[in-house]
Amino acid sequence: MVKLANPLYTEWILEAIQKVKKQKQRPSEERICHAVCASHGLDKKTVSEQLQLSVQDGSILKVTNKGLASYKDPDNPGRFSSVKPGTIPKSVKGSRGACNELRNVDWNKLLRRAIEGLQEPSGSSLKNIEKYLRSQNDLANIFNNPAFQQRLRLGAKRAVNNGRLLKDGPQYRVNYGGLESKGAPKYSSGFPASLPPVSLLPHEKDQVRMKKWK
């Protein structure tokens, strides 16, 4: 049985990659392990193992330049460095190529389309979402991709993290409330439409009279 990367750990590793890049540093294995260990308390051995598994299943890209390995987010790879032939196993190359073909897919839209199409009151499982998407003829070039299942799983995880989807156990629902509230005023009806006229104090009335006589 092929061992797959834990989607949660993959998400943590992707966050670490972005963090290292923001610090204008190369996302090496050592820096990624340090960032994940510091943020989530995971041991270095586990992070390193999950990093390699994520590379194998196409969730993370490994790029080698001048003998130094760097890691990239397939959805935000930035500038690619040259990769020497023979430095990556064939299985990884195939997985990476398949993953690159899905790089421009809007997983948020696909997930919402599936959940709304299924119309399940209590939410839809990832398995049902996958079945629904595979039944859509116009998505054949996407679901026939070997990396489809892994990228769908990661897309669902990200959609929950950014608030587009709500997850209750294994069920996913569209977060309509979160989408509708964006840009809405914080106080919609906290104040009356019109305010009563303001009464002048005695000394203010005297000042008004004096201005009129001048």
Coordinates of C-alpha atoms in Angstrom, one line a residue:
M1 CA 0.0 0.0 0.0
V2 CA 1.4 3.4 -1.0
K3 CA 1.8 5.8 1.9
L4 CA 0.2 9.2 1.3
A5 CA 1.0 12.5 3.0
N6 CA -1.3 13.8 5.7
P7 CA -3.3 16.7 4.2
L8 CA -3.0 18.7 7.4
Y9 CA 0.7 18.3 7.5
T10 CA 0.9 19.2 3.8
E11 CA -1.0 22.4 4.6
W12 CA 1.4 23.3 7.4
I13 CA 4.4 22.7 5.1
L14 CA 2.9 24.9 2.4
E15 CA 2.3 27.7 5.0
A16 CA 6.0 27.2 6.1
I17 CA 7.2 27.6 2.5
Q18 CA 5.3 30.9 2.1
K19 CA 6.7 32.1 5.4
V20 CA 10.2 31.3 4.4
K21 CA 9.7 33.0 1.0
K22 CA 8.4 36.2 2.7
Q23 CA 11.6 36.3 4.7
K24 CA 13.5 36.4 1.3
Q25 CA 15.0 33.0 2.0
R26 CA 15.2 29.8 0.0
P27 CA 12.6 27.2 1.2
S28 CA 15.0 24.4 2.0
E29 CA 14.1 21.3 3.9
E30 CA 15.9 22.5 7.0
R31 CA 14.1 25.9 7.0
I32 CA 10.7 24.3 6.3
C33 CA 11.2 21.8 9.2
H34 CA 12.3 24.6 11.5
A35 CA 9.2 26.7 10.6
V36 CA 6.7 23.8 11.1
C37 CA 8.4 22.7 14.3
A38 CA 8.2 26.2 15.7
S39 CA 4.6 26.9 14.7
H40 CA 3.0 23.5 15.3
G41 CA 5.4 21.6 17.6
L42 CA 5.8 18.7 15.1
D43 CA 9.2 16.8 15.3
K44 CA 11.7 17.3 12.5
K45 CA 11.7 13.7 11.4
T46 CA 7.9 13.7 10.8
V47 CA 8.0 17.0 8.9
S48 CA 10.8 15.7 6.7
E49 CA 8.9 12.5 6.0
Q50 CA 5.7 14.3 5.2
L51 CA 7.6 16.8 3.0
Q52 CA 8.9 13.9 0.8
L53 CA 5.5 12.2 0.7
S54 CA 3.9 15.5 -0.4
V55 CA 6.5 15.8 -3.2
Q56 CA 5.8 12.2 -4.3
D57 CA 2.0 12.8 -4.5
G58 CA 2.4 16.1 -6.3
S59 CA 1.1 18.4 -3.5
I60 CA 4.5 20.1 -3.3
L61 CA 7.1 20.8 -6.0
K62 CA 10.8 20.0 -5.5
V63 CA 13.2 22.0 -7.6
T64 CA 17.0 21.5 -7.7
N65 CA 19.4 24.2 -8.7
K66 CA 23.2 23.9 -8.4
G67 CA 22.8 20.9 -6.2
L68 CA 20.5 22.7 -3.7
A69 CA 16.9 21.6 -3.3
S70 CA 14.0 24.0 -2.8
Y71 CA 10.3 23.4 -2.3
K72 CA 7.4 25.3 -3.9
D73 CA 3.6 25.5 -3.7
P74 CA 2.2 24.1 -7.0
D75 CA -0.5 26.8 -6.9
N76 CA 2.0 29.5 -6.5
P77 CA 5.3 28.3 -7.8
G78 CA 6.9 31.6 -8.7
R79 CA 10.0 31.4 -10.8
F80 CA 11.2 27.9 -11.6
S81 CA 14.8 27.1 -11.4
S82 CA 16.5 24.7 -13.8
V83 CA 16.2 21.1 -12.9
K84 CA 18.9 18.7 -13.9
P85 CA 17.8 15.6 -15.7
G86 CA 17.9 12.4 -13.6
T87 CA 17.7 14.2 -10.3
I88 CA 14.0 13.3 -9.7
P89 CA 12.5 9.8 -9.8
K90 CA 10.2 9.0 -12.8
S91 CA 7.2 8.5 -10.5
V92 CA 7.7 11.9 -9.0
K93 CA 8.2 13.5 -12.4
G94 CA 4.9 12.1 -13.5
S95 CA 3.1 13.2 -10.4
R96 CA 4.6 16.7 -10.7
G97 CA 3.6 17.0 -14.4
A98 CA 0.0 15.9 -13.6
C99 CA -0.1 18.4 -10.7
N100 CA 1.1 21.3 -12.9
E101 CA -1.7 20.6 -15.3
L102 CA -4.2 21.3 -12.4
R103 CA -2.3 24.5 -11.2
N104 CA -4.8 26.9 -12.8
V105 CA -8.0 25.1 -11.6
D106 CA -10.3 27.1 -9.3
W107 CA -11.0 24.5 -6.7
N108 CA -13.3 26.8 -4.7
K109 CA -15.6 27.1 -7.7
L110 CA -15.6 23.3 -8.3
L111 CA -16.3 22.5 -4.7
R112 CA -19.2 25.0 -4.5
R113 CA -20.6 23.6 -7.8
A114 CA -20.5 20.1 -6.5
I115 CA -22.0 20.9 -3.1
E116 CA -24.8 23.0 -4.6
G117 CA -25.4 20.3 -7.3
L118 CA -25.7 17.5 -4.7
Q119 CA -28.2 19.6 -2.6
E120 CA -27.6 17.5 0.5
P121 CA -29.1 19.3 3.6
S122 CA -26.5 18.2 6.0
G123 CA -23.6 18.8 3.7
S124 CA -21.6 16.6 1.3
S125 CA -18.7 14.3 1.9
L126 CA -15.5 14.6 -0.1
K127 CA -16.3 11.2 -1.6
N128 CA -19.7 12.4 -2.9
I129 CA -18.2 15.6 -4.1
E130 CA -15.6 13.7 -6.1
K131 CA -18.3 11.4 -7.6
Y132 CA -20.3 14.4 -8.6
L133 CA -17.4 16.1 -10.3
R134 CA -16.5 12.9 -12.1
S135 CA -20.0 12.8 -13.5
Q136 CA -19.6 16.2 -15.2
N137 CA -18.5 15.7 -18.8
D138 CA -17.0 19.2 -19.1
L139 CA -14.6 18.4 -16.3
A140 CA -13.1 15.2 -17.9
N141 CA -9.7 16.8 -18.5
I142 CA -9.6 17.5 -14.7
F143 CA -10.9 14.4 -13.1
N144 CA -8.9 12.1 -15.5
N145 CA -5.7 13.7 -14.2
P146 CA -3.8 11.3 -11.8
A147 CA -3.4 14.1 -9.2
F148 CA -7.1 15.0 -9.2
Q149 CA -8.1 13.3 -6.0
Q150 CA -5.1 14.6 -4.0
R151 CA -5.6 18.2 -5.3
L152 CA -9.3 18.0 -4.5
R153 CA -8.6 17.0 -1.0
L154 CA -6.1 19.8 -0.5
G155 CA -8.5 22.3 -2.2
A156 CA -11.2 21.4 0.3
K157 CA -8.8 21.8 3.2
R158 CA -7.8 25.3 2.0
A159 CA -11.4 26.3 1.3
V160 CA -12.3 25.5 5.0
N161 CA -9.2 27.4 6.2
N162 CA -10.1 30.5 4.2
G163 CA -13.8 30.4 5.3
R164 CA -15.3 29.5 1.9
L165 CA -16.5 26.2 3.2
L166 CA -17.8 24.9 6.5
K167 CA -16.9 21.4 7.7
D168 CA -18.9 19.4 10.2
G169 CA -17.3 16.0 10.6
P170 CA -16.8 14.6 7.1
Q171 CA -19.5 16.9 5.6
Y172 CA -18.7 20.1 3.7
R173 CA -21.2 23.0 3.2
V174 CA -20.8 26.3 1.4
N175 CA -20.3 29.2 3.8
Y176 CA -22.9 31.6 2.3
G177 CA -22.9 33.7 5.5
G178 CA -19.2 34.4 5.2
L179 CA -19.5 35.4 1.6
E180 CA -22.6 37.6 2.1
S181 CA -21.1 39.5 5.1
K182 CA -18.0 40.6 3.1
G183 CA -18.1 44.3 2.6
A184 CA -21.3 44.7 4.6
P185 CA -21.3 47.6 7.1
K186 CA -20.5 46.6 10.6
Y187 CA -23.4 48.6 12.0
S188 CA -26.4 48.3 9.7
S189 CA -29.3 49.4 11.9
G190 CA -27.8 50.5 15.2
F191 CA -28.9 54.1 14.9
P192 CA -32.3 55.8 14.0
A193 CA -32.7 57.1 10.5
S194 CA -33.0 60.7 11.8
L195 CA -31.9 62.5 14.9
P196 CA -34.1 64.9 16.9
P197 CA -33.2 68.7 16.8
V198 CA -30.6 69.8 19.2
S199 CA -31.7 72.4 21.9
L200 CA -29.4 75.4 22.6
L201 CA -28.2 76.0 26.1
P202 CA -29.0 79.5 27.6
H203 CA -25.5 81.0 27.1
E204 CA -25.5 79.7 23.5
K205 CA -28.9 81.4 22.9
D206 CA -27.4 84.7 24.2
Q207 CA -24.4 84.3 21.7
V208 CA -26.8 83.9 18.8
R209 CA -28.8 87.0 19.8
M210 CA -25.6 89.1 20.0
K211 CA -24.5 87.9 16.5
K212 CA -27.9 89.0 15.1
W213 CA -27.6 92.5 16.6
K214 CA -24.1 93.1 15.3

